[in-house]
Short mmCIF file of C-alpha atoms in Angstrom, two decimals:
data_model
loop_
_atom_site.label_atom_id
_atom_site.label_comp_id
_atom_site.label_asym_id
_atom_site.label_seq_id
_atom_site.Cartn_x
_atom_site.Cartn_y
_atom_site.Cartn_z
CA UNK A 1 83.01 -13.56 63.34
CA UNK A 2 80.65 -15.81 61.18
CA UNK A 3 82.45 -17.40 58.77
CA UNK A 4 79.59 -16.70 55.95
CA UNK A 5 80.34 -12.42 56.65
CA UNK A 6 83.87 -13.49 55.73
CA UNK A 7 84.50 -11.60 52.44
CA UNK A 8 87.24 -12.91 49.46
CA UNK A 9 88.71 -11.81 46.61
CA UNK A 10 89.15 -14.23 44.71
CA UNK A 11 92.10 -13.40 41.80
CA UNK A 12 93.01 -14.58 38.13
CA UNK A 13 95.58 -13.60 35.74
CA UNK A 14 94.52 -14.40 32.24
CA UNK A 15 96.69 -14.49 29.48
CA UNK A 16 95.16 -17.13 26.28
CA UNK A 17 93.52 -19.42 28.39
CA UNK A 18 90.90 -21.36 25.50
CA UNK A 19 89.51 -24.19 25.91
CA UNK A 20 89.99 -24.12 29.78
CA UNK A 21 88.43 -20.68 30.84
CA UNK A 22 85.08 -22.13 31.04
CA UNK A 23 85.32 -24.66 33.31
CA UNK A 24 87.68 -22.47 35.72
CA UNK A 25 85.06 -19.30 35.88
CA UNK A 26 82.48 -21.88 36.46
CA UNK A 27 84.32 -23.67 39.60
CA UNK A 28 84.35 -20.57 41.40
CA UNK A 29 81.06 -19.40 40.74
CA UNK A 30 79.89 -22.62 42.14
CA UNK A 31 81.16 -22.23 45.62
CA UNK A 32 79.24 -22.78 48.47
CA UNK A 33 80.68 -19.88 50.18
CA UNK A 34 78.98 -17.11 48.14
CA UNK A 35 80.70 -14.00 50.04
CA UNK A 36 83.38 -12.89 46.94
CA UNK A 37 83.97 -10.83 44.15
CA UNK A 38 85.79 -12.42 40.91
CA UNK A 39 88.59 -10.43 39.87
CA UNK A 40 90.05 -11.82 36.92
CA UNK A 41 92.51 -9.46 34.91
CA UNK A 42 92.60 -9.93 31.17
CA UNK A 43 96.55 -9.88 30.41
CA UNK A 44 95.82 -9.14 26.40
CA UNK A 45 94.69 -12.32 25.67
CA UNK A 46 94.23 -12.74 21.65
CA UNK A 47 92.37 -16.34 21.46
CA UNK A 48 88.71 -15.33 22.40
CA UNK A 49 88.81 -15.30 26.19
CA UNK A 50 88.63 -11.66 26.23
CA UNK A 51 85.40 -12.22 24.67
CA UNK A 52 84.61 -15.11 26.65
CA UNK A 53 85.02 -13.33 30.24
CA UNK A 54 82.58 -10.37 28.63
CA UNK A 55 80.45 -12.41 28.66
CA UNK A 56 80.63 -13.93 31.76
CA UNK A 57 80.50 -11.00 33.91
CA UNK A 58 77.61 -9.91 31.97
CA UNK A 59 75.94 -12.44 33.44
CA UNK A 60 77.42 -12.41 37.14
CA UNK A 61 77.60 -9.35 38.96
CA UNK A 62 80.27 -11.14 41.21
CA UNK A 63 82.62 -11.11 38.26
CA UNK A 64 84.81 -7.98 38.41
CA UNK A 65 87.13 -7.79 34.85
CA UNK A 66 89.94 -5.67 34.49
CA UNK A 67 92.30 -5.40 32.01
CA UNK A 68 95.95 -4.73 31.53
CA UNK A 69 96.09 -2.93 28.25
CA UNK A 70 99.81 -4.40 27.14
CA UNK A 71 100.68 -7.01 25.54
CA UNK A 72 101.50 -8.46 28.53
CA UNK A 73 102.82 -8.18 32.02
CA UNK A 74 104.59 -11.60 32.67
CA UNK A 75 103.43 -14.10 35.05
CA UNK A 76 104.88 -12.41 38.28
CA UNK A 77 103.24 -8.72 36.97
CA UNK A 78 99.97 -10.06 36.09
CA UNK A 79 99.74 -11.73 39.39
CA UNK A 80 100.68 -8.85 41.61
CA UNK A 81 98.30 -6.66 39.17
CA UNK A 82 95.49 -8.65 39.84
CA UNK A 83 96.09 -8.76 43.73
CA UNK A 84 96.79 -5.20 44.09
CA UNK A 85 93.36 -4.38 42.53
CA UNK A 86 91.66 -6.83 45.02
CA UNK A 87 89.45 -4.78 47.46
CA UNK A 88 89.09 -7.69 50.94
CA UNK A 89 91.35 -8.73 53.69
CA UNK A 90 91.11 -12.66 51.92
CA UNK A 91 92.79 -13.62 48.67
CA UNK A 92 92.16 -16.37 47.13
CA UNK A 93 94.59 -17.64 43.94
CA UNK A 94 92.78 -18.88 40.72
CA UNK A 95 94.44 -20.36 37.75
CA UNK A 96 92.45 -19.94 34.25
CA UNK A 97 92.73 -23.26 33.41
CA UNK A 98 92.47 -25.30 36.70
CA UNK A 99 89.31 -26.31 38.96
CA UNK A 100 88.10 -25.67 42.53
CA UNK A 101 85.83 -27.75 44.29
CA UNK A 102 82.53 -26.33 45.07
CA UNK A 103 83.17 -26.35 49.49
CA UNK A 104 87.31 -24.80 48.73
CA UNK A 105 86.78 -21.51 49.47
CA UNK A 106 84.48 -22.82 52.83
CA UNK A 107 86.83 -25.13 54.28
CA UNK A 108 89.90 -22.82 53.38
CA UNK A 109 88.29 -20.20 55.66
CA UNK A 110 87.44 -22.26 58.29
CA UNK A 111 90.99 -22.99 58.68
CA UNK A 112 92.57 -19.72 58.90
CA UNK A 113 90.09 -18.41 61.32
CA UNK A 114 90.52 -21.91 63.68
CA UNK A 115 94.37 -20.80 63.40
CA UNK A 116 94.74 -16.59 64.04
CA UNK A 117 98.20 -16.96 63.15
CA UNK A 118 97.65 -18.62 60.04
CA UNK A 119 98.81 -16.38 56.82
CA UNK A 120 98.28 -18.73 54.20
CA UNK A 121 96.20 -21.91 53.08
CA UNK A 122 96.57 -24.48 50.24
CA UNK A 123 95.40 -27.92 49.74
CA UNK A 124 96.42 -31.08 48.23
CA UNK A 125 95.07 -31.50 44.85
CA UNK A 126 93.91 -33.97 41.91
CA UNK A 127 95.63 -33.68 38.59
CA UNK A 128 94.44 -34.02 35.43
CA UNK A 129 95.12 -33.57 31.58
CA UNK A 130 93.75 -31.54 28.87
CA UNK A 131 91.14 -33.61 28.47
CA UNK A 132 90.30 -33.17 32.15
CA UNK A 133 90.84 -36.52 32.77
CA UNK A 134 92.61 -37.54 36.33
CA UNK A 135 96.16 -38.30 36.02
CA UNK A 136 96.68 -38.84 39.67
CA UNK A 137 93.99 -38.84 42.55
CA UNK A 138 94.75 -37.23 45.55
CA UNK A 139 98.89 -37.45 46.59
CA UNK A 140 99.24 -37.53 49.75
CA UNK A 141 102.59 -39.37 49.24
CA UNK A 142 104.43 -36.07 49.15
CA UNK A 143 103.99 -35.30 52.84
CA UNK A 144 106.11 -38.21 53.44
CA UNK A 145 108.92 -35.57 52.29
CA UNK A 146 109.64 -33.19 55.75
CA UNK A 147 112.19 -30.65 53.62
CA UNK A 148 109.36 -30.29 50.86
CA UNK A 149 108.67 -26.92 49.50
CA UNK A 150 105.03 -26.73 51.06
CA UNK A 151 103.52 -28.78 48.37
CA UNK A 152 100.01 -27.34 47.03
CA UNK A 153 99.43 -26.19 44.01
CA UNK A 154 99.61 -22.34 43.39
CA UNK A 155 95.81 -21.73 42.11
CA UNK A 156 94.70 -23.38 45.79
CA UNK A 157 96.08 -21.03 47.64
CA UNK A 158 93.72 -18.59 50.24
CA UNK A 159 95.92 -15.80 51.87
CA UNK A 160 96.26 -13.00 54.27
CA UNK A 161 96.69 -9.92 52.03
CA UNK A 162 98.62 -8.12 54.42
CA UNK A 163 100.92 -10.87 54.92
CA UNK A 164 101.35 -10.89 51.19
CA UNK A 165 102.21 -7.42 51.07
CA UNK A 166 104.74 -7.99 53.82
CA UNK A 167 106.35 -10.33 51.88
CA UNK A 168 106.64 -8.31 49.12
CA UNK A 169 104.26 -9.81 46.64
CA UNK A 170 105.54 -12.03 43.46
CA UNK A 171 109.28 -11.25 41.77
CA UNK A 172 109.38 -10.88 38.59
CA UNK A 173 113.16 -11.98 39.11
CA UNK A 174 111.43 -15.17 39.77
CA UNK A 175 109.34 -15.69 36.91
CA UNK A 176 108.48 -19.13 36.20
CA UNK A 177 108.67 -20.29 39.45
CA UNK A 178 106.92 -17.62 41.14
CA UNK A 179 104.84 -19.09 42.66
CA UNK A 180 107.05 -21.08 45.18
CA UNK A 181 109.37 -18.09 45.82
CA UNK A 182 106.01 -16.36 46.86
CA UNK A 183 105.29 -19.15 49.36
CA UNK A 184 108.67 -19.34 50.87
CA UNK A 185 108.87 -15.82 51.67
CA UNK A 186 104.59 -16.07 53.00
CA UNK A 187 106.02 -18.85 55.16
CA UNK A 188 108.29 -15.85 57.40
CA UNK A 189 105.23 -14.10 57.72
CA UNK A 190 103.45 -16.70 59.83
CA UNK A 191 101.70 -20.33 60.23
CA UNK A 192 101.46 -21.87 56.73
CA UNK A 193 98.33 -25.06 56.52
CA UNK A 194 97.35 -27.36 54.19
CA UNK A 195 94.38 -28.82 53.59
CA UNK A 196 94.80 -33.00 52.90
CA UNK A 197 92.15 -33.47 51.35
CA UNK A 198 92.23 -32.51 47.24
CA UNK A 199 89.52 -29.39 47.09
CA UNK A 200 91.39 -28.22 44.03
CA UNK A 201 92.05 -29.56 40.27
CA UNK A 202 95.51 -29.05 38.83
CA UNK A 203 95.82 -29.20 34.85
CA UNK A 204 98.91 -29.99 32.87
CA UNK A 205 97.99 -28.13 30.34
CA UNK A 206 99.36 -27.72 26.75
CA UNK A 207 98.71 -24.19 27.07
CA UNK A 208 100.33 -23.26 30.53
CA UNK A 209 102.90 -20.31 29.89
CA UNK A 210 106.02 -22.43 31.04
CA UNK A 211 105.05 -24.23 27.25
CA UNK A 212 103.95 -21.11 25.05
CA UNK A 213 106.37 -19.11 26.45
CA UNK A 214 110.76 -18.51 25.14
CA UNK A 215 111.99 -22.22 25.35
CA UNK A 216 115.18 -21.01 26.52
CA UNK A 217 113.95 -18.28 28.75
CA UNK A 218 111.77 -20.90 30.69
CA UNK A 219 114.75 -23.38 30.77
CA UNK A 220 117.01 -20.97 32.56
CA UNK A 221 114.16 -20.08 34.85
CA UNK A 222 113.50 -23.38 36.16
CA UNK A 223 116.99 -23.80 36.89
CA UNK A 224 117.11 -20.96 38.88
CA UNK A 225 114.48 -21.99 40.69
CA UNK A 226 115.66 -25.60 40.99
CA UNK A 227 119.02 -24.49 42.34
CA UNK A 228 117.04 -22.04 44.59
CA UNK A 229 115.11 -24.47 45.92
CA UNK A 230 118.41 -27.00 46.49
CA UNK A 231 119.84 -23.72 48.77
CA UNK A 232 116.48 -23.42 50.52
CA UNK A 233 116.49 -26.83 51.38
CA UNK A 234 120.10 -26.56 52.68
CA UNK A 235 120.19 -23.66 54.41
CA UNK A 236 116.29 -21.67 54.03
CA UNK A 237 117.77 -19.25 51.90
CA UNK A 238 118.89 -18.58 48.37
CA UNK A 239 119.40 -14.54 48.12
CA UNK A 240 122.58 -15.23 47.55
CA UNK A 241 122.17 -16.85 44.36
CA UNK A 242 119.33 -14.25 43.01
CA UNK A 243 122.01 -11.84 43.36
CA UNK A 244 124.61 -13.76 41.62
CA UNK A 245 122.22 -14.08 38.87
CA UNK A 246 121.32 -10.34 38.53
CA UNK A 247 125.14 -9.70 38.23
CA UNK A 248 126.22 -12.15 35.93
CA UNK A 249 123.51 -13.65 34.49
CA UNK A 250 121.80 -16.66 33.34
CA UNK A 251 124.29 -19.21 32.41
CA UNK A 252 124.43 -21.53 28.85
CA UNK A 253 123.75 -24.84 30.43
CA UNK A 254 121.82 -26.01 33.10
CA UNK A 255 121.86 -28.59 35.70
CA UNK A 256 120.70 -32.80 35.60
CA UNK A 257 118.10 -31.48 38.07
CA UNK A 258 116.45 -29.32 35.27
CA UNK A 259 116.48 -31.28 32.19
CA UNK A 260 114.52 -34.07 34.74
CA UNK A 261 111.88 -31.86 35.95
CA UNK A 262 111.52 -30.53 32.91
CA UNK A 263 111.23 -34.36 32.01
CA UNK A 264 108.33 -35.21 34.11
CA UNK A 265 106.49 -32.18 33.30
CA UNK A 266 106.75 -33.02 29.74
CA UNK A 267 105.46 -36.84 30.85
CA UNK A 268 102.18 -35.35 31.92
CA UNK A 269 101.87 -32.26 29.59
CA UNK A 270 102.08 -32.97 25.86
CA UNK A 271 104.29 -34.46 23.54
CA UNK A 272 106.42 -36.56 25.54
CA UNK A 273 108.93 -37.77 22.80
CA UNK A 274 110.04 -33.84 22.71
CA UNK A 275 112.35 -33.68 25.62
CA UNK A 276 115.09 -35.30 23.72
CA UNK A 277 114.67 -32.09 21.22
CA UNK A 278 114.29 -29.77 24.16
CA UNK A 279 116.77 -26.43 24.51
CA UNK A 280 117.31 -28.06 28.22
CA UNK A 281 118.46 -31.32 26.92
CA UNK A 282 120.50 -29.98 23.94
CA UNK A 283 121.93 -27.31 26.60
CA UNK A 284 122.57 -29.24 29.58
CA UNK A 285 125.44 -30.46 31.51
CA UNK A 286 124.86 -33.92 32.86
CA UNK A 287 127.85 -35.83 34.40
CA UNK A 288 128.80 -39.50 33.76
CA UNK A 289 128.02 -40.48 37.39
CA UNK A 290 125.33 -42.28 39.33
CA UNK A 291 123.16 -39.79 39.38
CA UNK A 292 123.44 -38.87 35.31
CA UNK A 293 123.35 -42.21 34.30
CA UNK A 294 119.49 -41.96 36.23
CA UNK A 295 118.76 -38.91 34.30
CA UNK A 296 120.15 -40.17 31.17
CA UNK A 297 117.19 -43.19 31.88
CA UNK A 298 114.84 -41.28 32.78
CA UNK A 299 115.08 -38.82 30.10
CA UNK A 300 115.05 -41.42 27.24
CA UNK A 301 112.39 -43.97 28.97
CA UNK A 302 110.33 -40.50 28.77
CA UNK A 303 111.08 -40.67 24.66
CA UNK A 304 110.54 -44.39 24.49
CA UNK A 305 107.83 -45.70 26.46
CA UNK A 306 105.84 -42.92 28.37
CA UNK A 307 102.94 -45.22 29.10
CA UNK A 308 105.06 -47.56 31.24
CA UNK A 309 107.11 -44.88 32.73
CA UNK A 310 103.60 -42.44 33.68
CA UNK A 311 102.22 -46.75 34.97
CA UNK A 312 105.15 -47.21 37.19
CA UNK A 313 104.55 -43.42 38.59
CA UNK A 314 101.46 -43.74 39.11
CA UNK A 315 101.89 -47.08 41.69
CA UNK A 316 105.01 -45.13 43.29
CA UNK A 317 102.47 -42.64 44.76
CA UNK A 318 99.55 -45.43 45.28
CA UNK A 319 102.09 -46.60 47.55
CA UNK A 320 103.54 -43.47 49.28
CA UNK A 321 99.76 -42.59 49.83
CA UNK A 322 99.59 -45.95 51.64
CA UNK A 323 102.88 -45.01 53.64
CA UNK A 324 100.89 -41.32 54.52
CA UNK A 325 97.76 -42.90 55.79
CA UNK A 326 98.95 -42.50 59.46
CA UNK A 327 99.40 -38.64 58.99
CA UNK A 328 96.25 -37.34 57.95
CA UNK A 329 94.11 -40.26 58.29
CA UNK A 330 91.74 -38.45 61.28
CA UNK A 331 93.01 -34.47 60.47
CA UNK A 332 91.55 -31.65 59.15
CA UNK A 333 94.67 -29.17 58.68
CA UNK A 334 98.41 -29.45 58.46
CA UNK A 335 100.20 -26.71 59.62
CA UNK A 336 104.10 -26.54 58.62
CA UNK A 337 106.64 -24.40 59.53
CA UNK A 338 109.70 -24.24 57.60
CA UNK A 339 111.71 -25.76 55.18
CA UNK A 340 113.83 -27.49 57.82
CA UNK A 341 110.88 -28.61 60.22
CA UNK A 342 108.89 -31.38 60.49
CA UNK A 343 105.33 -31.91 59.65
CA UNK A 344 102.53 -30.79 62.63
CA UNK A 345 99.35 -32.45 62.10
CA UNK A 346 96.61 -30.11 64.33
CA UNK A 347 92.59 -30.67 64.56
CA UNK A 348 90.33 -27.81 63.97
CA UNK A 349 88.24 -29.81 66.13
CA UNK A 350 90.40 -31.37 68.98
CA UNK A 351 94.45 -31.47 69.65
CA UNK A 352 95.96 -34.13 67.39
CA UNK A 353 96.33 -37.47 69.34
CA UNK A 354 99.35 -39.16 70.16
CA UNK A 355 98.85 -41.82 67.10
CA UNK A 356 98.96 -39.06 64.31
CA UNK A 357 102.00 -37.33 65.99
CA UNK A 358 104.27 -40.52 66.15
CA UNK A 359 103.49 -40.74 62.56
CA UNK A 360 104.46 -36.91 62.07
CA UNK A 361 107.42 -37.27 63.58
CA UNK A 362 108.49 -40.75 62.22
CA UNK A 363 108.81 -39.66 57.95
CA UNK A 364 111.26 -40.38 56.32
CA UNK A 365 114.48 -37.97 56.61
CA UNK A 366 115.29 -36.81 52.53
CA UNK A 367 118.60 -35.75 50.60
CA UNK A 368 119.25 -31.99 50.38
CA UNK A 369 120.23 -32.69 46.83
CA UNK A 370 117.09 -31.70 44.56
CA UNK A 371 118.42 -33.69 41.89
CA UNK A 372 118.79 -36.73 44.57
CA UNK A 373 115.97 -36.33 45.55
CA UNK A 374 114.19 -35.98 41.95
CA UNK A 375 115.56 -39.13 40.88
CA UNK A 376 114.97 -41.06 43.48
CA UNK A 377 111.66 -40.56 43.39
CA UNK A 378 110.48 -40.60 39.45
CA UNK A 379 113.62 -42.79 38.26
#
């Protein structure tokens, strides 16, 4: 089948998504694949982008808007809501306030139908700021990392919706983190790629729900899903611990782990001096060992000198991306399979040659510790 009859929906949640919605509806409107419909659902926004879209799909017939009529369904609800109303075989996520390259939607296509058994797609990606200025080119340094949790960003990602529905869409028990719960269970489903080149724009934006959102509520969330993640990485599962936390609930401090992601986010995001005011740090339980003596630097070279700390970042993954070069220096795709496999790099054109499968097979081995593994790479 031509790859130009191939038909997409591509989806977007909105929820208060000013001044970014713009520049998001645009980037998909732009692609070169022109086979879509645009179905963004309107989540009761209150700052002007239900206005905004109006307008916009009074000027593209592509542009499908729904809306929820609540005052809203959550990040997991709206994100099922909008899928569920799709109407073609392809899905393709959308964030509100990120940016696709004009040729993502092409390439991503390409891929999955040069690899039948491929359920999902995502690419590397650029960030940048509010501002829309680049905070880091493309990072290829974190495919050095073989137990990494498939690392593209959420709004790249082009699926199967049938594999979706196998999986059983997004969990709202998961909210917050979503996004990679949704991936992990996609990854049972079938062949997960990636796409190492950056086709896709991630913001770290002020206005991203994880920052308008409960303080608290968020907190506890990423900690689940940072202890989560720790189990996946261990063993490929964490049910266990989702059911734990149904029956006894969230509890009143969280982990080293959480308080230094929530760190680094906070680096790139906004007001960096706020983490030391944070629920996480005020609530947290962070030992007097190796390990918490790192976060306890981190945390307050975050408060006192963000410009040196985001500098010294910054070279760290100059320099991984040097170490990656080997990997995906001649490949179109990257295919992975699991949390405990290794990296597979395969050629929509040809097999992969025997130089870019030594390097596959020669990165680095990690620690299962999250926290470990955290540190060791942003301390």
């Amino acid at each position: 089948m031509r790859l130009e009859d191939q038909r997409v929906s591509v989806v977007m949640p909105v929820r208060n998504a000013m001044p970014f919605l713009d520049e998001a509806v645009a980037s998909i409107l732009a692609q070169t694949h022109r086979n879509f419909e645009f179905l963004i659902g309107d989540d009761g926004s209150t700052d002007g982008s239900t206005e905004r879209l109006e307008q916009w799909a009074a000027r593209d017939s592509r542009i499908r808007l729904i809306r929820s009529g609540s005052a809203g369904l959550g990040p997991s609800g709206s994100s099922n809501w909008v899928v569920r109303n799709a109407t073609h075989r392809w899905v393709a996520r959308m964030d509100a306030d990120d940016v696709s390259r004009p040729d993502r939607l092409n390439l991503q296509l390409r891929a999955m139908l040069a690899h039948p058994d491929a359920v999902i797609v995502g690419s590397l990606f650029e960030s940048i700021d509010d501002a829309g200025k680049q905070i880091f080119g493309l990072n290829r340094r974190a495919l050095l990392n073989i137990h990494n949790d498939f690392p593209v960003a959420h709004g790249s990602i082009l699926f199967r919706r049938e594999a979706f529905e196998r999986a059983g869409g997004y969990r709202p028990e998961c909210d917050y983190w979503e996004d990679r719960d949704l991936l992990f269970r996609m990854m049972l489903q079938g062949k997960s790629i990636i796409l190492p080149d950056a086709v896709f724009r991630y913001r770290f934006s002020s206005t991203s729900s994880r920052w308008t959102s409960d303080e608290a509520k968020v907190t506890r969330a990423v900690d689940l899903g940072l202890r989560c993640l720790a189990a996946h990485r261990l063993k490929g599962d964490y049910e266990d611990i989702l059911e734990q936390e149904a029956q006894s609930g969230s509890p009143e401090t969280v982990a080293l782990m959480t308080v230094v992601h929530l760190a680094y986010e906070q680096l790139w995001r906004g007001d960096a001096r706020a983490i030391l005011r944070s629920w996480a740090h005020r609530h947290s339980r962070i030992p007097w060992n190796r390990q918490g003596i790192l976060a306890r630097i981190f945390t307050h070279w975050v408060n006192i000198n963000p410009a040196s700390l985001r500098f010294l970042i910054k070279l760290r993954t100059k320099y991984g991306n040097w170490r990656a070069r080997n990997i995906v220096s001649r490949q179109d795709v990257l295919t992975w399979t699991g949390a405990t496999a290794r990296w597979e790099a395969v050629s929509l054109n040809a097999a992969a040659d025997e130089t870019e499968a030594k390097a596959g097979n020669d990165v680095q081995e990690t620690t299962t510790s999250v926290a470990g593994d955290l540190l060791a790479q942003l301390a």
